[in-house]
Coordinates of C-alpha atoms in Angstrom, one line a residue:
Chain I
M1 CA 196.5 85.1 109.2
T2 CA 197.5 88.7 108.8
Y3 CA 195.4 92.0 107.6
G4 CA 197.7 94.4 105.3
V5 CA 196.6 97.3 103.1
G6 CA 198.1 99.8 101.0
L7 CA 196.5 103.0 99.5
L8 CA 198.4 104.8 96.6
L9 CA 197.5 108.4 96.5
K10 CA 198.1 111.8 94.5
D11 CA 200.3 113.0 97.6
G12 CA 202.1 109.6 98.3
F13 CA 200.9 106.3 99.7
V14 CA 199.8 104.8 103.1
L15 CA 200.8 101.2 104.0
A16 CA 200.0 99.3 107.1
A17 CA 200.0 95.8 108.7
D18 CA 199.0 94.1 111.6
T19 CA 201.3 92.1 113.7
R20 CA 199.7 88.7 114.7
T21 CA 200.9 85.5 113.7
N22 CA 199.2 82.3 114.4
A23 CA 199.8 78.9 113.6
G24 CA 196.4 77.5 115.4
V25 CA 194.7 79.5 118.0
D26 CA 197.2 78.3 120.6
H27 CA 200.4 79.4 119.1
I28 CA 200.2 83.2 118.7
A29 CA 202.9 85.5 118.6
T30 CA 203.8 89.1 117.7
F31 CA 206.0 89.8 114.5
K32 CA 206.7 92.8 112.5
K33 CA 205.4 92.6 109.1
L34 CA 206.0 96.1 107.6
H35 CA 209.6 96.5 106.5
T36 CA 211.4 99.4 105.0
W37 CA 214.5 100.2 103.2
Q38 CA 215.7 103.7 102.1
V39 CA 218.6 105.7 100.8
P40 CA 217.4 109.4 101.9
G41 CA 217.0 111.6 99.0
K42 CA 217.5 108.7 96.2
C43 CA 214.9 105.9 97.1
V44 CA 212.5 104.5 99.5
F45 CA 210.8 101.1 99.7
A46 CA 208.2 99.5 102.0
L47 CA 207.4 96.1 102.2
A48 CA 204.1 94.3 104.4
T49 CA 204.0 90.7 104.3
S50 CA 201.3 88.1 104.8
G51 CA 201.4 84.0 105.0
N52 CA 204.0 81.8 105.8
L53 CA 206.5 83.6 108.2
A54 CA 209.6 81.6 107.6
T55 CA 209.0 82.4 103.9
T56 CA 208.4 86.0 104.4
Q57 CA 211.0 86.5 106.9
S58 CA 213.7 84.8 104.4
V59 CA 212.6 87.3 101.5
V60 CA 212.7 90.0 103.6
S61 CA 216.4 88.8 105.0
L62 CA 217.1 88.3 101.5
I63 CA 216.2 91.9 100.3
T64 CA 218.0 93.3 103.5
E65 CA 221.2 91.3 102.5
G66 CA 221.2 92.8 99.1
T67 CA 221.2 96.2 100.5
Q68 CA 224.2 95.5 102.5
P69 CA 227.9 96.9 101.9
E70 CA 229.5 94.6 99.1
K71 CA 231.4 92.4 101.4
K72 CA 228.5 91.2 103.3
K73 CA 225.8 91.2 100.7
G74 CA 226.7 87.9 99.0
E75 CA 224.7 86.9 95.9
A76 CA 221.6 89.1 96.6
E77 CA 220.4 92.1 94.4
S78 CA 220.2 95.4 96.0
L79 CA 216.8 97.4 95.8
F80 CA 219.1 100.6 95.9
D81 CA 220.3 99.6 92.4
A82 CA 217.0 99.9 90.9
K83 CA 216.2 102.9 88.5
T84 CA 212.5 102.5 88.8
M85 CA 209.9 100.6 90.9
F86 CA 209.1 98.3 88.4
Q87 CA 212.5 97.1 88.5
A88 CA 212.4 96.9 92.4
A89 CA 209.2 95.0 92.3
R90 CA 210.9 92.7 90.2
I91 CA 214.0 92.2 92.8
V92 CA 211.2 91.5 95.3
G93 CA 209.8 88.9 93.0
R94 CA 213.0 87.2 92.3
A95 CA 213.7 87.2 96.3
V96 CA 210.5 85.3 96.6
R97 CA 211.3 82.8 93.7
E98 CA 214.6 82.1 95.3
V99 CA 213.2 81.4 98.8
K100 CA 210.9 79.1 97.3
K101 CA 213.6 77.5 95.2
I102 CA 215.4 76.6 98.3
D103 CA 212.5 76.0 100.9
G104 CA 209.4 75.2 98.7
A105 CA 209.9 71.4 98.0
A106 CA 210.7 70.5 101.5
Q107 CA 208.0 72.5 102.9
L108 CA 205.6 70.7 100.2
Q109 CA 206.9 67.6 101.4
S110 CA 206.0 68.4 105.2
D111 CA 202.5 69.5 104.2
E112 CA 203.4 73.2 104.8
N113 CA 201.7 76.1 102.7
F114 CA 204.5 78.1 101.0
G115 CA 202.0 81.0 100.3
A116 CA 203.1 84.1 100.9
N117 CA 201.8 87.6 99.7
F118 CA 203.5 90.9 99.8
L119 CA 202.4 95.0 99.5
F120 CA 205.5 96.7 98.0
A121 CA 205.3 100.4 97.6
G122 CA 207.9 103.0 97.2
Q123 CA 209.6 105.6 94.9
V124 CA 212.7 105.8 93.1
G125 CA 214.2 109.1 92.4
S126 CA 211.7 111.3 90.3
E127 CA 209.4 108.7 89.4
R128 CA 205.9 108.7 90.9
P129 CA 205.4 106.8 94.0
R130 CA 203.9 103.1 93.0
L131 CA 202.4 100.3 94.7
F132 CA 202.5 96.7 93.9
E133 CA 201.1 93.4 95.2
V134 CA 203.4 90.5 94.9
Y135 CA 202.4 86.9 94.8
S136 CA 203.9 83.6 95.7
A137 CA 205.1 82.9 92.3
G138 CA 206.9 86.3 92.2
N139 CA 204.7 87.9 89.5
F140 CA 202.9 91.1 90.6
I141 CA 200.1 93.7 89.9
E142 CA 199.9 97.4 90.3
A143 CA 197.4 99.6 91.7
T144 CA 196.2 102.3 89.6
S145 CA 193.6 105.4 89.7
D146 CA 190.7 102.8 89.0
T147 CA 191.8 100.6 92.2
P148 CA 194.2 102.5 94.2
Y149 CA 194.0 100.1 97.2
L150 CA 195.4 96.5 97.5
Q151 CA 194.9 94.2 100.3
I152 CA 196.6 91.0 101.7
G153 CA 195.3 88.5 104.0
E154 CA 192.2 88.6 106.0
H155 CA 190.7 91.3 103.7
K156 CA 187.0 90.9 103.5
Y157 CA 185.8 92.4 106.6
G158 CA 187.7 95.7 105.9
K159 CA 186.8 96.0 102.3
P160 CA 183.2 97.4 102.3
I161 CA 184.6 100.9 103.6
L162 CA 187.6 101.2 101.2
D163 CA 185.4 100.5 98.5
R164 CA 183.1 103.4 99.5
V165 CA 185.5 105.8 100.7
T166 CA 188.7 105.5 98.8
D167 CA 189.7 108.4 96.5
M168 CA 193.3 109.1 95.5
D169 CA 193.0 112.9 96.2
M170 CA 192.7 112.1 99.8
R171 CA 195.2 113.7 102.2
L172 CA 197.6 111.4 103.8
G173 CA 196.1 112.0 107.3
S174 CA 192.6 110.9 106.0
A175 CA 193.8 108.0 104.1
A176 CA 195.5 107.0 107.2
K177 CA 192.3 107.2 109.3
L178 CA 190.5 105.1 106.4
I179 CA 192.6 102.2 106.8
L180 CA 192.5 102.3 110.5
I181 CA 188.9 102.3 110.2
S182 CA 189.2 99.3 108.0
F183 CA 191.7 97.7 110.5
D184 CA 189.1 98.4 113.2
S185 CA 186.4 96.5 111.4
T186 CA 188.7 93.4 110.7
L187 CA 190.0 93.4 114.4
R188 CA 186.6 93.1 115.8
S189 CA 185.5 90.2 113.6
N190 CA 188.6 88.2 113.3
L191 CA 191.0 87.0 116.2
S192 CA 193.8 86.2 113.7
V193 CA 194.4 89.8 113.1
G194 CA 195.6 91.6 116.1
M195 CA 197.4 94.9 117.3
P196 CA 199.7 96.7 117.3
I197 CA 199.4 97.9 113.9
D198 CA 202.4 99.3 112.2
I199 CA 201.6 102.2 109.7
I200 CA 203.6 104.3 107.4
A201 CA 202.7 107.2 105.5
Y202 CA 205.0 108.6 102.8
T203 CA 205.1 111.8 101.3
K204 CA 205.5 112.1 97.6
D205 CA 209.1 113.4 96.5
S206 CA 210.3 113.6 100.1
L207 CA 212.5 110.3 99.2
K208 CA 212.6 109.7 103.2
F209 CA 210.4 107.8 105.6
D210 CA 209.8 110.2 108.5
R211 CA 205.9 109.5 109.2
Q212 CA 205.7 105.9 110.5
M213 CA 204.6 104.5 114.0
R214 CA 203.3 101.4 115.6
I215 CA 199.6 101.8 117.0
Q216 CA 199.3 100.1 120.4
R217 CA 195.8 99.1 122.0
D218 CA 195.9 101.9 124.1
N219 CA 196.8 104.6 121.3
P220 CA 194.4 107.5 122.2
Y221 CA 193.5 108.4 118.7
F222 CA 192.9 104.7 117.7
Q223 CA 190.6 104.3 120.5
M224 CA 188.8 107.5 119.7
L225 CA 188.3 106.5 116.1
S226 CA 186.9 102.9 117.1
G227 CA 184.6 104.5 119.6
E228 CA 183.3 107.5 117.1
W229 CA 183.2 105.0 114.2
S230 CA 180.8 102.6 116.3
K231 CA 178.9 105.4 117.5
A232 CA 178.2 107.0 114.2
L233 CA 177.4 103.5 112.5
R234 CA 174.6 102.9 115.2
K235 CA 173.4 106.6 114.8
A236 CA 173.4 105.9 110.8
F237 CA 171.5 102.7 111.4
A238 CA 169.0 104.1 113.8
A239 CA 168.4 107.2 111.3
I240 CA 167.2 105.1 108.4
E241 CA 163.5 104.0 108.6
E242 CA 162.6 100.5 109.2
F243 CA 161.9 97.8 106.5
D244 CA 158.0 97.4 106.1
I245 CA 158.0 93.8 105.3
Chain P
M1 CA 178.8 81.2 96.6
T2 CA 175.8 82.6 98.6
Y3 CA 174.9 84.7 101.6
G4 CA 172.5 83.9 104.2
V5 CA 171.8 85.4 107.3
G6 CA 169.4 84.6 110.3
L7 CA 168.4 86.7 113.2
L8 CA 166.8 85.6 116.3
L9 CA 164.9 87.8 118.1
K10 CA 162.5 88.2 121.4
D11 CA 159.5 89.0 119.0
G12 CA 160.5 86.4 116.3
F13 CA 163.3 85.8 113.6
V14 CA 164.1 87.3 110.5
L15 CA 165.7 85.1 107.9
A16 CA 167.2 86.1 104.3
A17 CA 169.2 84.6 101.6
D18 CA 170.3 85.6 98.3
T19 CA 169.7 83.7 94.9
R20 CA 173.0 83.6 93.0
T21 CA 174.6 80.4 92.2
N22 CA 177.7 80.1 90.1
A23 CA 180.2 77.2 89.0
G24 CA 182.8 79.6 87.9
V25 CA 182.0 82.9 86.5
D26 CA 180.6 82.2 83.3
H27 CA 178.1 80.0 84.9
I28 CA 176.0 82.1 86.8
A29 CA 172.1 81.3 87.8
T30 CA 169.4 82.6 90.0
F31 CA 167.8 79.8 92.3
K32 CA 165.7 79.9 95.2
K33 CA 167.6 79.3 98.4
L34 CA 165.0 80.1 100.8
H35 CA 162.2 77.6 101.3
T36 CA 159.4 77.3 103.9
W37 CA 157.3 74.5 105.2
Q38 CA 154.2 75.4 107.5
V39 CA 150.9 73.9 109.0
P40 CA 149.3 77.7 109.9
G41 CA 148.4 77.7 113.6
K42 CA 150.8 74.5 114.6
C43 CA 154.1 75.1 113.2
V44 CA 156.3 77.0 110.6
F45 CA 159.8 76.3 109.3
A46 CA 162.2 78.2 107.2
L47 CA 165.5 77.1 105.8
A48 CA 168.4 79.0 103.8
T49 CA 170.8 77.1 102.1
S50 CA 174.5 77.6 100.9
G51 CA 176.9 75.1 99.0
N52 CA 176.5 72.5 96.4
L53 CA 173.2 73.2 94.9
A54 CA 172.7 69.4 93.8
T55 CA 172.8 68.8 97.6
T56 CA 171.1 71.2 98.7
Q57 CA 168.2 71.0 96.4
S58 CA 168.1 67.0 97.3
V59 CA 168.0 68.0 101.0
V60 CA 164.9 70.4 100.5
S61 CA 163.1 67.7 98.1
L62 CA 163.5 65.1 100.8
I63 CA 162.1 67.5 103.5
T64 CA 159.2 68.5 101.2
E65 CA 158.4 64.9 100.5
G66 CA 158.4 64.1 104.3
T67 CA 155.7 66.6 104.4
Q68 CA 153.3 65.3 101.6
P69 CA 150.0 63.1 102.5
E70 CA 151.1 59.3 103.4
K71 CA 150.7 57.9 99.9
K72 CA 153.2 60.3 98.3
K73 CA 155.7 60.5 100.8
G74 CA 157.7 57.2 100.8
E75 CA 160.3 56.9 103.5
A76 CA 161.0 60.5 104.4
E77 CA 160.1 62.1 107.8
S78 CA 158.0 64.7 108.4
L79 CA 158.8 68.0 109.8
F80 CA 155.3 68.3 110.8
D81 CA 155.5 65.5 113.3
A82 CA 158.2 67.4 115.1
K83 CA 157.1 68.2 118.8
T84 CA 160.4 70.6 119.1
M85 CA 162.4 72.6 116.8
F86 CA 165.3 70.7 118.3
Q87 CA 163.5 67.5 116.7
A88 CA 162.9 69.2 113.6
A89 CA 166.3 70.3 113.2
R90 CA 167.5 66.7 113.6
I91 CA 165.1 65.8 110.9
V92 CA 166.9 68.5 108.8
G93 CA 170.4 67.0 109.8
R94 CA 169.2 63.4 108.9
A95 CA 168.0 64.6 105.5
V96 CA 171.6 65.9 104.9
R97 CA 173.2 62.7 105.9
E98 CA 170.5 60.8 103.8
V99 CA 171.6 62.8 100.7
K100 CA 175.5 62.5 101.8
K101 CA 174.8 58.6 101.9
I102 CA 173.4 58.7 98.4
D103 CA 175.3 60.9 96.4
G104 CA 178.6 61.7 98.6
A105 CA 180.9 58.7 97.5
A106 CA 180.1 59.5 93.8
Q107 CA 180.7 63.5 94.4
L108 CA 184.1 62.6 96.2
Q109 CA 185.2 60.8 93.2
S110 CA 184.5 63.2 90.5
D111 CA 186.4 65.9 92.9
E112 CA 183.2 67.8 93.5
N113 CA 182.6 69.8 96.8
F114 CA 179.6 68.2 98.8
G115 CA 179.8 70.9 101.3
A116 CA 176.6 72.5 102.3
N117 CA 175.4 74.4 105.1
F118 CA 171.9 75.5 106.3
L119 CA 170.0 78.1 108.4
F120 CA 167.0 76.4 109.8
A121 CA 164.3 78.7 111.8
G122 CA 161.0 77.8 113.1
Q123 CA 158.6 77.6 115.7
V124 CA 156.4 74.5 117.0
G125 CA 153.2 75.2 119.1
S126 CA 153.9 77.2 122.2
E127 CA 157.8 76.7 122.0
R128 CA 159.8 79.6 121.4
P129 CA 160.9 80.5 117.9
R130 CA 164.4 78.9 117.7
L131 CA 167.4 79.4 115.1
F132 CA 170.1 76.6 114.2
E133 CA 173.0 76.4 111.6
V134 CA 172.9 72.8 110.0
Y135 CA 176.4 71.7 109.0
S136 CA 177.5 68.9 105.9
A137 CA 177.7 66.4 108.3
G138 CA 174.1 67.0 109.7
N139 CA 174.8 68.3 113.3
F140 CA 174.1 71.8 114.3
I141 CA 174.5 74.6 116.6
E142 CA 171.9 77.0 117.9
A143 CA 171.6 80.5 118.3
T144 CA 171.6 81.8 121.7
S145 CA 171.2 85.4 123.5
D146 CA 174.9 85.7 123.2
T147 CA 175.4 85.2 119.7
P148 CA 171.8 85.8 118.1
Y149 CA 172.9 85.9 114.5
L150 CA 174.0 83.3 112.4
Q151 CA 175.6 83.1 108.8
I152 CA 176.4 81.0 106.2
G153 CA 178.2 81.3 102.9
E154 CA 180.2 84.5 101.8
H155 CA 179.6 85.8 105.5
K156 CA 183.0 88.1 106.3
Y157 CA 182.0 91.6 104.4
G158 CA 178.7 91.6 106.2
K159 CA 179.8 90.7 109.5
P160 CA 181.1 94.1 111.0
I161 CA 177.7 95.7 111.0
L162 CA 176.2 92.7 112.8
D163 CA 179.0 92.4 115.3
R164 CA 178.0 96.2 116.1
V165 CA 174.1 96.5 115.8
T166 CA 172.6 93.1 116.4
D167 CA 170.4 93.1 119.5
M168 CA 167.5 90.7 120.6
D169 CA 165.4 93.4 121.6
M170 CA 165.4 94.9 118.1
R171 CA 161.8 95.0 116.1
L172 CA 161.2 92.7 113.2
G173 CA 161.4 95.7 110.8
S174 CA 164.6 96.9 112.4
A175 CA 166.2 93.3 112.0
A176 CA 165.2 93.3 108.4
K177 CA 167.2 96.8 107.8
L178 CA 170.2 95.4 109.4
I179 CA 170.1 92.3 107.4
L180 CA 169.8 94.3 104.2
I181 CA 172.5 96.7 105.0
S182 CA 175.0 93.4 105.8
F183 CA 173.7 92.2 102.1
D184 CA 174.4 95.6 100.4
S185 CA 178.0 95.5 101.8
T186 CA 178.5 91.8 100.5
L187 CA 176.8 92.6 97.0
R188 CA 179.2 95.5 96.7
S189 CA 182.2 93.7 97.4
N190 CA 181.7 90.1 96.2
L191 CA 180.3 89.1 92.9
S192 CA 179.2 85.7 94.0
V193 CA 176.5 87.2 96.0
G194 CA 173.7 88.4 93.7
M195 CA 170.2 90.0 94.0
P196 CA 167.2 89.2 94.4
I197 CA 167.3 88.7 97.9
D198 CA 164.7 86.5 99.5
I199 CA 163.5 87.6 103.0
I200 CA 161.2 86.5 105.6
A201 CA 160.2 88.0 108.8
Y202 CA 158.3 85.8 111.2
T203 CA 156.3 87.1 114.3
K204 CA 156.4 85.4 117.3
D205 CA 153.4 83.1 118.3
S206 CA 151.8 83.7 115.0
L207 CA 152.3 80.4 113.8
K208 CA 152.0 81.5 109.9
F209 CA 154.4 82.9 107.7
D210 CA 152.6 86.1 106.2
R211 CA 155.7 88.7 106.1
Q212 CA 157.9 87.4 103.3
M213 CA 159.2 88.7 99.9
R214 CA 161.5 88.9 96.9
I215 CA 163.8 92.0 96.8
Q216 CA 164.6 93.0 93.0
R217 CA 167.3 95.3 92.4
D218 CA 165.1 98.1 91.9
N219 CA 163.2 97.6 95.0
P220 CA 162.8 101.3 96.1
Y221 CA 163.4 100.5 99.7
F222 CA 166.7 98.8 99.3
Q223 CA 167.6 101.7 96.8
M224 CA 167.0 104.1 99.2
L225 CA 168.9 102.2 102.2
S226 CA 171.9 101.4 100.0
G227 CA 172.1 105.2 99.1
E228 CA 171.4 106.5 102.6
W229 CA 174.1 104.0 104.1
S230 CA 176.6 104.8 101.7
K231 CA 176.0 108.5 102.4
A232 CA 175.8 108.2 106.1
L233 CA 179.2 106.0 105.9
R234 CA 181.2 109.2 104.3
K235 CA 179.6 111.5 106.4
A236 CA 180.8 109.4 109.4
F237 CA 184.1 109.0 107.8
A238 CA 184.4 112.9 107.3
A239 CA 183.3 113.7 110.6
I240 CA 186.3 111.8 112.4
E241 CA 189.4 114.0 112.7
E242 CA 192.6 113.0 110.4
F243 CA 195.4 110.8 111.6
D244 CA 198.1 113.0 112.6
I245 CA 200.9 110.5 111.7

């Protein structure tokens, strides 16, 4: 499994994914599931993936080939040709369908699950930053001010805090904090989600990715956050009177 | 779906279940999913159910028939004959298997899911109170001091707070508060779990159920708890410094 979450903000967006993949409990590995493509000053795109790793890696490779110089790229479409994020999301959707067309039938025959989901965020030129969730079928939904966050993978443990705190007016650093708390709850309760966490914060209109990092288990901020959050929850719990049943 | 949770304590146990059943989003109803049987001074048993309602209601009916006077009870075994909670849990397991034997094949043919899970708690005589989770196959696991809580149904949203706060030394009123917070998180994030909540708190060696109630949406304590918990979470969130990514 995987946990990925994206938060659309007035000031930009924050996107994060864990790095654990597993096929059964005795086949665990670390794979990057957060990918970016950019032409600084023109457009930026970030993709978080969940589901069948063969599928998601093929989708990422296909998109990456599309962004290569003409002589290398073969048939693949280029994200860099998209005039809007909607067009870019359709390119991702078509890449998913392309992989499904090639591998889907054989996967079905060997009882493999093709299923894959994607969070796709970015900005093209002067259009506002946008955030999408792309499904296995290649169709997608978009985050709006009603629901500015989207999740993929093992999403239930980390949802209650998002439901309570999310606000599009948050600063990027505050949204990153929220996402890391959501990850902390998930990591504690579910073995299929594991550190490190890849995270990217994008500042609206900067048209470049310059705030991204990999958070390892021994990251001092994450350790502080995890400890303080536990302490605060226990304190909040103790402060409420008992139920006199 | 359903949410049910049981917490085993040094002082007894607390068991709770919601009351929503649904077959699709346009077929929602309220059904009691927390049932009790007792001979005051001798033994007490409580059962929370999740899964196929036809299955769980048949299991409850079969167990109830077993506790009736001789001329009414037919073939069913009686919980009241159990000398230990282990024997009682086996009676529940056999009731599940009996229902499966009768209805399982036909349910399978009509593509229905037989699946049902149960939390079973109680005390027999001077034996300590015990808590079990009984599976569709009629086998079961028991809560221990390592993991004193068990959940059935839609368990993920409400698990993080249980993982952080659960402690067998808690007072019953405190455990009831914890369970209601776990329910609050689940109710906010998942439509298939709904109020009212049935809850029972059992005091060790009392050998009677005298602390149980149905918590409606307008219950003043639950409203206070839900509001205070949200406020405390937002305050705790604000108190942690931003992530300087």
